[in-house]
Tab-separated table of C-alpha atoms in Angstrom:
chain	number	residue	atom	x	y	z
H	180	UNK	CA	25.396	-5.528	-11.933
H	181	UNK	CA	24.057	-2.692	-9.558
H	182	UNK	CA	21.020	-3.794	-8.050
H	183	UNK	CA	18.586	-2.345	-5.475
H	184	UNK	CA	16.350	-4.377	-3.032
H	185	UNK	CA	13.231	-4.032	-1.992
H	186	UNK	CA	11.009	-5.404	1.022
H	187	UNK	CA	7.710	-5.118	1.770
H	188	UNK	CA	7.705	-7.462	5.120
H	189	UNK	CA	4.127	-8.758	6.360
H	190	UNK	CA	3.549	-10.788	9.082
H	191	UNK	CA	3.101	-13.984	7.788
H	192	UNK	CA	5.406	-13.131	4.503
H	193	UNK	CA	8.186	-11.207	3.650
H	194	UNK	CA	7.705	-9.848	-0.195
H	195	UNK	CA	10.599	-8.695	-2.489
H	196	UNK	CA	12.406	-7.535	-5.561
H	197	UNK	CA	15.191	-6.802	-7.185
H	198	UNK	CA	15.690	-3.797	-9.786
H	199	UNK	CA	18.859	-3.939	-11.557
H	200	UNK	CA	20.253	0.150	-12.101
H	201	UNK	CA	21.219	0.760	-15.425
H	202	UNK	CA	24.293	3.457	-16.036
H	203	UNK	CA	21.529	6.147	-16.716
H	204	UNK	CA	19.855	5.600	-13.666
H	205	UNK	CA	17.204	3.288	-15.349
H	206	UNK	CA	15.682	0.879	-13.179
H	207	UNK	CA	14.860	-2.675	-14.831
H	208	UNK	CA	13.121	-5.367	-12.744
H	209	UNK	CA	14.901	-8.432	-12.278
H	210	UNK	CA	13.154	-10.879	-9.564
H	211	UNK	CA	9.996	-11.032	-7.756
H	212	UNK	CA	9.718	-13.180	-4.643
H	213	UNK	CA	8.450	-13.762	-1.446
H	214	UNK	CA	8.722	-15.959	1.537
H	215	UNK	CA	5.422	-16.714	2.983
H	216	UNK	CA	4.132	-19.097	5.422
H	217	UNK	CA	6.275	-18.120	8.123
H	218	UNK	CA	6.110	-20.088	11.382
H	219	UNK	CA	3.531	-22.217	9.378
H	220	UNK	CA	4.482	-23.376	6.152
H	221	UNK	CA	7.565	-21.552	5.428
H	222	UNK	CA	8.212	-21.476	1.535
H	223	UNK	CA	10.316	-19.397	-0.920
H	224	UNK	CA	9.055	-18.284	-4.311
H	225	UNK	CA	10.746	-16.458	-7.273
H	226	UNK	CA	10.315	-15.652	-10.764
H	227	UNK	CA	12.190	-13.574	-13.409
H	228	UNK	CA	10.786	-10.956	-15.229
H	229	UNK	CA	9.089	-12.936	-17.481
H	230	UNK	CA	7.411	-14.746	-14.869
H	231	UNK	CA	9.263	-17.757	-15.580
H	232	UNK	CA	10.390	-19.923	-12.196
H	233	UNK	CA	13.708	-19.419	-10.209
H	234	UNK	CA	12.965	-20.851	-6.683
H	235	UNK	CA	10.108	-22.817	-5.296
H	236	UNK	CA	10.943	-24.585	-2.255
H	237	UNK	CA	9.744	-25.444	1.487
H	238	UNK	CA	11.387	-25.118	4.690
H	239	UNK	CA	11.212	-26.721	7.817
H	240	UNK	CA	8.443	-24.637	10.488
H	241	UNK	CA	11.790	-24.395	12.820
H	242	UNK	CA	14.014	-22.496	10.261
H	243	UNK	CA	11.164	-19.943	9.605
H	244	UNK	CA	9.678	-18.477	12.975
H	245	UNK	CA	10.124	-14.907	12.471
H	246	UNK	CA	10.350	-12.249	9.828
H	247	UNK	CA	14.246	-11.987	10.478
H	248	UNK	CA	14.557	-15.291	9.504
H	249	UNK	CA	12.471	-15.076	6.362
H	250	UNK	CA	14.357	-12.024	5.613
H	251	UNK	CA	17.663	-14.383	5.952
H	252	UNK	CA	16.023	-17.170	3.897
H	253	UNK	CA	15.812	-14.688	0.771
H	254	UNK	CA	18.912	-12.843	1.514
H	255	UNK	CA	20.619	-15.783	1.666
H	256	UNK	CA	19.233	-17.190	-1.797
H	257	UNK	CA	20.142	-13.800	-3.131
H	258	UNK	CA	23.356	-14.122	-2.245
H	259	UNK	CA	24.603	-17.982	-2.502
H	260	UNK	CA	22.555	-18.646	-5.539
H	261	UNK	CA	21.623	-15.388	-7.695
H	262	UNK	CA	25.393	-14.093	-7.044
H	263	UNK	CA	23.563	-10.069	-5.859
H	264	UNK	CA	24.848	-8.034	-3.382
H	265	UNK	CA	22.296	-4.925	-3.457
H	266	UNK	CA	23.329	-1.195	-3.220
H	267	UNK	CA	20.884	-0.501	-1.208
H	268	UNK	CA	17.311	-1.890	0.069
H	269	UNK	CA	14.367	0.039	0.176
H	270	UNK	CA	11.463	-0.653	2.316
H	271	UNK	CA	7.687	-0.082	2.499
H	272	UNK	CA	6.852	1.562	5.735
H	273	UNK	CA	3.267	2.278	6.484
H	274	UNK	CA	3.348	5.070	9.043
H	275	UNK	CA	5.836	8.092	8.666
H	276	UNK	CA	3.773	9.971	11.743
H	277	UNK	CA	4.124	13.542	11.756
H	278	UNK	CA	8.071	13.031	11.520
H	279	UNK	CA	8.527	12.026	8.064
H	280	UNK	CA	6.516	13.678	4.497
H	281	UNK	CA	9.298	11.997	2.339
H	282	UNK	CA	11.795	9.020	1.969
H	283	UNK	CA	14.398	8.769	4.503
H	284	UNK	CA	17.714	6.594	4.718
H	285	UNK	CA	16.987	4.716	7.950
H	286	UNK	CA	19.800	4.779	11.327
H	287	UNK	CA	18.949	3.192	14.514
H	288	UNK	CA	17.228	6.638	15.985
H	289	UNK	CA	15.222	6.769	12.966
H	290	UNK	CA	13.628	2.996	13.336
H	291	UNK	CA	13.522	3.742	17.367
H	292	UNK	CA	11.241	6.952	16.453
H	293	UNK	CA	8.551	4.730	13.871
H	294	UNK	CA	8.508	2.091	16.576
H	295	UNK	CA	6.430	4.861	18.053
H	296	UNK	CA	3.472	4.500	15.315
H	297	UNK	CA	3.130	0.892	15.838
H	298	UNK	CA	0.360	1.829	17.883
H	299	UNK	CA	-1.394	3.125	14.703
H	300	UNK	CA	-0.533	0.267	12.496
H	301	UNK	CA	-0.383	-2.533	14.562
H	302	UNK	CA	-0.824	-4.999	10.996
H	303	UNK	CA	2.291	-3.429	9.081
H	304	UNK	CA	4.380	-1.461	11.265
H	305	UNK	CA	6.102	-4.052	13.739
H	306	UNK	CA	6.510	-6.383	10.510
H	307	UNK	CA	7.776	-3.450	8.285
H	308	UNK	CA	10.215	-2.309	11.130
H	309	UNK	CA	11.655	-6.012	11.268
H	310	UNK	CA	14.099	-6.604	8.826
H	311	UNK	CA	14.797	-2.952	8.894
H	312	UNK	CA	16.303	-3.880	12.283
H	313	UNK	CA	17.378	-6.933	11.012
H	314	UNK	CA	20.033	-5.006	8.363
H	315	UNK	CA	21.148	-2.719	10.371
H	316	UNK	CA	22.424	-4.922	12.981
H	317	UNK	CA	23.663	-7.878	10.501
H	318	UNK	CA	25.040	-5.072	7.737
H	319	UNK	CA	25.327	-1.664	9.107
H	320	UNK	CA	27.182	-0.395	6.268
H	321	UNK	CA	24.176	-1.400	3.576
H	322	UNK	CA	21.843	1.589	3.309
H	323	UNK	CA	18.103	1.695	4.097
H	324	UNK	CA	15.997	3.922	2.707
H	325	UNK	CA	12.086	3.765	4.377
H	326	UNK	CA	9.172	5.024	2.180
H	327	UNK	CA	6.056	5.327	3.994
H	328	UNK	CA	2.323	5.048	3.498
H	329	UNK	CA	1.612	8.648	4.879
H	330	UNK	CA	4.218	10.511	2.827
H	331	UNK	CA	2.176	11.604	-0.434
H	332	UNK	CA	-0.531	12.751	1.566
H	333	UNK	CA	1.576	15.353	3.818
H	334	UNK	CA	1.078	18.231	1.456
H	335	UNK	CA	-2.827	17.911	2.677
H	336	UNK	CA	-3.979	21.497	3.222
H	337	UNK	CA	-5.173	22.088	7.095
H	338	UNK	CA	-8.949	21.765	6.952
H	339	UNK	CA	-8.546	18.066	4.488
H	340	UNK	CA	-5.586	17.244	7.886
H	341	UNK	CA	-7.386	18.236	10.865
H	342	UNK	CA	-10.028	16.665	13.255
H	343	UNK	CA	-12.401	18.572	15.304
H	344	UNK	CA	-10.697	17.963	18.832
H	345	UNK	CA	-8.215	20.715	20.348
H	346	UNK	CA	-5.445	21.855	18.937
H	347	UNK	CA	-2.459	20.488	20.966
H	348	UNK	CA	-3.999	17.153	19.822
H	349	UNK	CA	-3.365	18.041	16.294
H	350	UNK	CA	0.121	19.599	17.292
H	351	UNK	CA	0.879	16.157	19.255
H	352	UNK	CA	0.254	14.487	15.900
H	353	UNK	CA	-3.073	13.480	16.060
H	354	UNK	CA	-4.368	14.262	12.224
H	355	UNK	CA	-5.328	12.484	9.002
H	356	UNK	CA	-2.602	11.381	7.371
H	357	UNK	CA	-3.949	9.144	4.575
H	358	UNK	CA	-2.680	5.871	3.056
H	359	UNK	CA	-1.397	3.999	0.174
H	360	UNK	CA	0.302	7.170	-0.763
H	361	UNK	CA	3.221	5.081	-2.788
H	362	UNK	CA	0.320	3.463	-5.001
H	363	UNK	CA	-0.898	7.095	-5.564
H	364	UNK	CA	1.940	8.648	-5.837
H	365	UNK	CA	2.635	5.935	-8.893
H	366	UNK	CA	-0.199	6.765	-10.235
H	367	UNK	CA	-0.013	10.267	-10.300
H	368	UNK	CA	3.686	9.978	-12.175
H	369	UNK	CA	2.255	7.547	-14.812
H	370	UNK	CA	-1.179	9.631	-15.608
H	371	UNK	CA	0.653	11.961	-17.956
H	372	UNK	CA	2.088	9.454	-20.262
H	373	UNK	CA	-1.194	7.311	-20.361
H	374	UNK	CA	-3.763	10.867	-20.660
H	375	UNK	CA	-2.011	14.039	-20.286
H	376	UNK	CA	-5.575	15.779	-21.228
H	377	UNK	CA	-6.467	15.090	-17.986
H	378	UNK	CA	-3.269	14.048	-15.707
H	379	UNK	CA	-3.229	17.781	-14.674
H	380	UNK	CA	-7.017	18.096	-13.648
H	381	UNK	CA	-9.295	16.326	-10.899
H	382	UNK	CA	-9.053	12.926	-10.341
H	383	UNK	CA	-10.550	10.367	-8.194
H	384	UNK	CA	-8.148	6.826	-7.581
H	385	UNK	CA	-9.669	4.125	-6.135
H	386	UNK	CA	-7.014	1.489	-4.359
H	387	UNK	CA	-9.304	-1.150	-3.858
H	388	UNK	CA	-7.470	-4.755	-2.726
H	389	UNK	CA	-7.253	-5.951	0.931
H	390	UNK	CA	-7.026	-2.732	1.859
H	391	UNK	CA	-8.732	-0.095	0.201
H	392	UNK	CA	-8.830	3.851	0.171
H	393	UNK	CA	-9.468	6.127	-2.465
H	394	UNK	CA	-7.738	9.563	-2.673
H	395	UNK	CA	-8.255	12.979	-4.431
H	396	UNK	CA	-5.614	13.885	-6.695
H	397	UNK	CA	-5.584	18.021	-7.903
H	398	UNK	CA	-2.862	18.435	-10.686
H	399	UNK	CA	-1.205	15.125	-9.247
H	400	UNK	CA	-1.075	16.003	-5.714
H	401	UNK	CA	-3.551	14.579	-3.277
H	402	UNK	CA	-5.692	17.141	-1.597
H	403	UNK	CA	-8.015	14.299	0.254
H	404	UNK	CA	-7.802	10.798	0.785
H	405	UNK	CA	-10.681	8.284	2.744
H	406	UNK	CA	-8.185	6.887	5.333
H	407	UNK	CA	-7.136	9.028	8.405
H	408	UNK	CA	-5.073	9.000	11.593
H	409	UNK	CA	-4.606	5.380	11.062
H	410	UNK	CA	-5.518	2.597	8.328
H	411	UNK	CA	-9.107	1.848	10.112
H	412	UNK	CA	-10.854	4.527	8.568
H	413	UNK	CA	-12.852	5.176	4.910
H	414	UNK	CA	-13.846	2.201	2.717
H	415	UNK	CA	-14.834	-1.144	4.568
H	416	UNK	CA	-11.624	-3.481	3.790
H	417	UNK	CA	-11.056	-7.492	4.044
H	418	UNK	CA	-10.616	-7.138	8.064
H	419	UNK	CA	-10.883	-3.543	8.876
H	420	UNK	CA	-14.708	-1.823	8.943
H	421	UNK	CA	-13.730	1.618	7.462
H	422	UNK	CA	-15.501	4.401	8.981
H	423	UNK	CA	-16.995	4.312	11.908
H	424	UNK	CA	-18.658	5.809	14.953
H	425	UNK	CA	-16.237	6.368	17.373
H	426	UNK	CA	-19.214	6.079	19.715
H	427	UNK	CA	-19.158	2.129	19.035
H	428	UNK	CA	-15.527	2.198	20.409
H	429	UNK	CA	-16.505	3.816	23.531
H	430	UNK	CA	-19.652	1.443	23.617
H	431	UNK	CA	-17.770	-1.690	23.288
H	432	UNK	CA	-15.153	-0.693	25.888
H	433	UNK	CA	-17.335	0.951	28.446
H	434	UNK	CA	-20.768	-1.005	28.276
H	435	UNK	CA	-19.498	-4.383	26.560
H	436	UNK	CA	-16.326	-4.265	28.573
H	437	UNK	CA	-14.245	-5.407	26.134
H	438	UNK	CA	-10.219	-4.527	26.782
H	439	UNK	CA	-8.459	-2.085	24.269
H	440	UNK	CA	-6.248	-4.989	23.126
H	441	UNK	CA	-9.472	-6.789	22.127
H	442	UNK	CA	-11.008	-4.377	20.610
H	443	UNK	CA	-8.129	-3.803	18.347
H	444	UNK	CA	-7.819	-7.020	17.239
H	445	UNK	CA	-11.881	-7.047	16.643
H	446	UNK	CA	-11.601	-4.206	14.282
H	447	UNK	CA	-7.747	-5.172	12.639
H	448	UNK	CA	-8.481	-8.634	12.090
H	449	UNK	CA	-12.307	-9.225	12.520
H	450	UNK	CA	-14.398	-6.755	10.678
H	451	UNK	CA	-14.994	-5.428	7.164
H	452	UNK	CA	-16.308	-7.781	4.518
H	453	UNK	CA	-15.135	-10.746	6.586
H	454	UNK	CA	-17.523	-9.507	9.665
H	455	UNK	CA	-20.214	-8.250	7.297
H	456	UNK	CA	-20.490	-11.930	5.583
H	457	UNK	CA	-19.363	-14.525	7.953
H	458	UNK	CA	-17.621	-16.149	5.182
H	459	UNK	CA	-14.230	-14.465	4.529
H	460	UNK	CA	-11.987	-11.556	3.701
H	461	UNK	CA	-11.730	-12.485	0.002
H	462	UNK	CA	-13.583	-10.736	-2.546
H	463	UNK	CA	-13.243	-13.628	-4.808
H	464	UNK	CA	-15.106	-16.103	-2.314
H	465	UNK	CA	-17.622	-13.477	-1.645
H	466	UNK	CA	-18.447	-13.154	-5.235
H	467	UNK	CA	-18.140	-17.131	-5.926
H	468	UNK	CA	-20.816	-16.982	-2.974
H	469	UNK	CA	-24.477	-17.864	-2.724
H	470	UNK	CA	-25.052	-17.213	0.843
H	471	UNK	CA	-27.267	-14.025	0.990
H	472	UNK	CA	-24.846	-12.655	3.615
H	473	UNK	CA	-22.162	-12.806	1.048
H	474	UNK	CA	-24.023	-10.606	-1.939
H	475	UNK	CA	-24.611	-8.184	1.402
H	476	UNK	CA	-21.235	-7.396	1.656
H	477	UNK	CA	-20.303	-6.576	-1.608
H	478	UNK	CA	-22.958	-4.294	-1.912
H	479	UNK	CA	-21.963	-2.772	1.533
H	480	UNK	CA	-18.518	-2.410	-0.410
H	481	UNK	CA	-19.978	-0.616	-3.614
H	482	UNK	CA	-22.078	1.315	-1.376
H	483	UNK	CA	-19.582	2.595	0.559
H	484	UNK	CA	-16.804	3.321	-2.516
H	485	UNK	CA	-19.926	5.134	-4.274
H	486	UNK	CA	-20.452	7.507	-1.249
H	487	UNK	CA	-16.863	7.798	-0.723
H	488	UNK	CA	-16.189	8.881	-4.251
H	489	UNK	CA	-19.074	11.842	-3.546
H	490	UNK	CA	-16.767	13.248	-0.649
H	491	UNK	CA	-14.178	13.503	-2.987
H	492	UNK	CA	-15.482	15.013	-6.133
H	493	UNK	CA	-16.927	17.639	-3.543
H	494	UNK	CA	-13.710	18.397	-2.134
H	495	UNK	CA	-12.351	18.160	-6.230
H	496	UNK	CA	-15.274	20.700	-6.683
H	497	UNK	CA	-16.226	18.630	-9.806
H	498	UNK	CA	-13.837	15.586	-11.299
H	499	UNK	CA	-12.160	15.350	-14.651
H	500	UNK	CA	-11.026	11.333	-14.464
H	501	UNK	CA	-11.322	8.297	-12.525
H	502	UNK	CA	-8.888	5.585	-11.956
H	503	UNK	CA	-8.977	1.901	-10.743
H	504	UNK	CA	-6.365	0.343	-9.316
H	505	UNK	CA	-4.928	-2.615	-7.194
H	506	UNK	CA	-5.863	-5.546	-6.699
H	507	UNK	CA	-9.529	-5.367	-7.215
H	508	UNK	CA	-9.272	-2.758	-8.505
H	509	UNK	CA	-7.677	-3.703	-11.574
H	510	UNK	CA	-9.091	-7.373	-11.743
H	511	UNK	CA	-12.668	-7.300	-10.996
H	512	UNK	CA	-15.038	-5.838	-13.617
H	513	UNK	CA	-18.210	-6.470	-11.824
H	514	UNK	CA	-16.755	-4.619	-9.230
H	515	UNK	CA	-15.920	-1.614	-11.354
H	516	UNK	CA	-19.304	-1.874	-13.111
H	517	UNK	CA	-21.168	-1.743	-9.822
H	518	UNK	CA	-19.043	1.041	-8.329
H	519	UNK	CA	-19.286	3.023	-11.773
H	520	UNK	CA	-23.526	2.389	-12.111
H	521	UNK	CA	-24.018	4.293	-8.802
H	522	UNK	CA	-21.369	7.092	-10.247
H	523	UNK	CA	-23.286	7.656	-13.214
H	524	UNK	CA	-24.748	11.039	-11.712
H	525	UNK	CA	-20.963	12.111	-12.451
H	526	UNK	CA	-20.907	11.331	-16.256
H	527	UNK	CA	-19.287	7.999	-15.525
H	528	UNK	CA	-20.601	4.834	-17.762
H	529	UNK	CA	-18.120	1.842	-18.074
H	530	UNK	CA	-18.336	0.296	-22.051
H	531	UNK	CA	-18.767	-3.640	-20.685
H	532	UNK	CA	-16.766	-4.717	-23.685
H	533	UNK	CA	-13.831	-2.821	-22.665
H	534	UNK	CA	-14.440	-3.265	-18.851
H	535	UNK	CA	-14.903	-6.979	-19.425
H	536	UNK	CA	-11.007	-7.075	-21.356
H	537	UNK	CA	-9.750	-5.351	-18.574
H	538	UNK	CA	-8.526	-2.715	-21.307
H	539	UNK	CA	-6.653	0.930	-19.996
H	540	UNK	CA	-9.647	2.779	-20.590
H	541	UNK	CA	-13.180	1.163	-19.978
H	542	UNK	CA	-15.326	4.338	-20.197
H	543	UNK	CA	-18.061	4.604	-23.251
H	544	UNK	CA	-16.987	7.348	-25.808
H	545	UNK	CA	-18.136	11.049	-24.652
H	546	UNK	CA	-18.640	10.404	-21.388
H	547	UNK	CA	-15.731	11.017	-18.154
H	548	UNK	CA	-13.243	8.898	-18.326
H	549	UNK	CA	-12.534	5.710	-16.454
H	550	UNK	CA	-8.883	3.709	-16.402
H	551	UNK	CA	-7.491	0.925	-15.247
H	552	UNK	CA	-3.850	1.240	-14.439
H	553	UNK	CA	-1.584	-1.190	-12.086
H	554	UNK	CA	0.116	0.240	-9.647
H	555	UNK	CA	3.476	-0.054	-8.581
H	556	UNK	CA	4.652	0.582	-5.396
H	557	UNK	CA	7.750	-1.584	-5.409
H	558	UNK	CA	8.787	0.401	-8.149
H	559	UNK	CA	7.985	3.935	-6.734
H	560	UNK	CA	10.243	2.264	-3.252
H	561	UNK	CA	13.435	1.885	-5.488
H	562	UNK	CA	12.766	5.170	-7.716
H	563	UNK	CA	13.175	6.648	-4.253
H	564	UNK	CA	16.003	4.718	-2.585
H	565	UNK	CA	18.116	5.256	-5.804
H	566	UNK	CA	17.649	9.118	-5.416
H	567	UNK	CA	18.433	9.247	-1.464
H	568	UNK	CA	21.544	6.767	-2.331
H	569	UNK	CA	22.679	9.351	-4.859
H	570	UNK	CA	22.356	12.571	-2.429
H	571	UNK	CA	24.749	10.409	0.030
H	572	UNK	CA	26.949	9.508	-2.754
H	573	UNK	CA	27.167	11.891	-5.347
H	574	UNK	CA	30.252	10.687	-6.981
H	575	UNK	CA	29.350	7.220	-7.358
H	576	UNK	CA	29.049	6.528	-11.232
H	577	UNK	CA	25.233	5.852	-11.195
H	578	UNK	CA	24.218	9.303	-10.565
H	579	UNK	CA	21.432	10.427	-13.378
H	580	UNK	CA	17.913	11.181	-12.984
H	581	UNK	CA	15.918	7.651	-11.745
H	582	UNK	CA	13.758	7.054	-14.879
């Protein structure tokens, strides 16, 4: 059985999956799993496609330090005990810089040149680059395909991709690149077979989960997204405080004297709902919550998605759909409801029946409408390192169009 891997490496957990390729270039999941815990509580989970159990076990803190050694944990279960040798493996890579506006199969200069962003992910970058390195030293014959963060949002036209600073800034790469691009770029692809009427119009997607951004999409192509030159900006997040006056940065480094290093961390790991409420990171809690500071923060959060999704219509010059997606995005109804209530001005009103069943389409009859619709990133990963494998093999016998 061909297979292709894919890895979406944290850095406390190293997710992945494995699509099995079909002689008509169909991809089929096979097996979702992830080692998390690592250098804590190492432990391997995996389930088959029907969510039914295939590993669940622990490891001791000394076999599991690292991401390379969570990335050998899996590969070796893969291996010894699932009998799969994959094609290729694709990874998720969250900056592409100015470099890269599509998938590329991955060589030593190539990882050497996104070590460079790490500066603008700090979170996902080092971790994503990991058991890229990883494979190439251990199996330099398997290929590597990267798909990053940035890509679907290259095709930006110059006024939605440029900051007001001097142009050899811009020209040096600094610009808005935009996020998430492989959850909208799933989107985008599954919009016509769920409502062609409007797949080819204006629509907003909101990526709301841990991270959250919400991006413009004109005839399936994103023309503006919230997030910028790195994943700080746009929507308040778990950690991360979404936009924000650079003039704070320059306050808390200049007056507070706080290092860079610190203030980093401060806005990576310390900000966003989790600074806003003193409590935590997790929606969930927050909304499980009585503590006053708790309810402040989710309304901070619907604030800002409802003002968000203003600069957006504006730059849609009027909008046709709107989407939901990941993780609370697709789960929480209250959520939705809240974000949708302060929308209303747009023709947007949620039907709670529908919104409460979590159905495909929770919008009332006649007015714009609303969807919910999972993404799929790990899908869009292997979609694309099947293709690149193909252009470097033509001949192989798995060479039709990726379904």
């Amino acid at each position: 059985m061909d297979t292709i891997l894919v890895v979406n490496a944290g850095s406390s957990s190293v997710k992945f999956q494995i699509f099995a390729v079909d002689g008509d270039g169909r991809l089929e999941r096979r097996i979702k799993g992830q080692v998390d815990g690592i250098g804590s509580r190492p432990r391997l989970r995996a389930t088959n496609a029907a969510g039914e159990q295939l590993a669940d076990r622990v490891f001791p803190i000394e076999n599991v330090r690292d991401v390379p050694a969570a990335l050998r944990v899996a590969g070796d279960w893969l291996r010894d005990e699932r009998r799969i040798t994959p094609l290729a493996v694709g990874h998720r890579v969250v900056h592409g810089g100015p470099d890269y506006d599509r998938p590329v199969l991955v060589d030593h200069d190539v990882v050497t040149r996104l070590e460079c962003y790490s500066v603008l992910a700090p979170l996902h970058q080092p971790h994503n680059l990991a058991p890229i390195r990883t494979l190439l030293t251990n199996f330099p014959d398997l290929p590597q395909v990267a798909c990053f963060d940035t890509a679907f949002h290259r095709a930006h036209g110059d006024l939605a991709d440029h900051y007001a600073i001097p142009l050899r800034l811009h020209e040096e790469g600094v610009r808005r690149y935009g996020f998430h691009g492989l959850s909208y770029e799933y989107i985008a692809k599954t919009l016509p077979g769920i409502a062609p009427e409007i797949a080819s119009g204006r629509v907003i997607v909101a990526h709301l989960g841990s991270g959250a951004s919400m991006c413009a999409l004109l005839g399936g192509r994103s023309i503006e997204s919230t997030m910028g030159f790195t994943a700080l900006d746009g929507l308040p997040m778990g950690t991360r405080p979404g936009q924000i006056d650079p003039g704070v940065i320059l306050y808390l480094m200049a007056v507070k004297g706080i290092p860079a290093a610190d203030v980093q961390n401060l806005l990576y790991r310390d900000c966003g709902l989790k600074g806003l409420s003193g409590i935590s990171n997790d929606m969930r809690e927050l909304q499980n919550s009585t503590d006053p500071k708790a309810q402040f923060a989710l309304d901070y959060f619907v604030y800002r998605a409802a003002l968000n999704a203003g600069m957006l219509a504006a730059a849609l010059q009027g909008v046709d759909a709107f989407v939901f997606t990941a993780g609370i995005g697709e789960n929480s109804e209250s959520i939705r409801a809240r974000i949708a209530e302060r929308l209303g001005w747009l023709g947007i009103a949620l039907d709670p029946a529908a919104n409460a069943r979590h159905a495909q389409q929770i919008s009332r009859p006649g007015t714009m409408p609303v969807y919910v619709v999972p993404t799929d990133e790990e899908l869009m990963i292997a979609q694309h390192t099947l293709s690149l494998l193909w252009n470097r093999h033509p001949s192989t016998q798995t060479k039709k169009r990726a379904s």
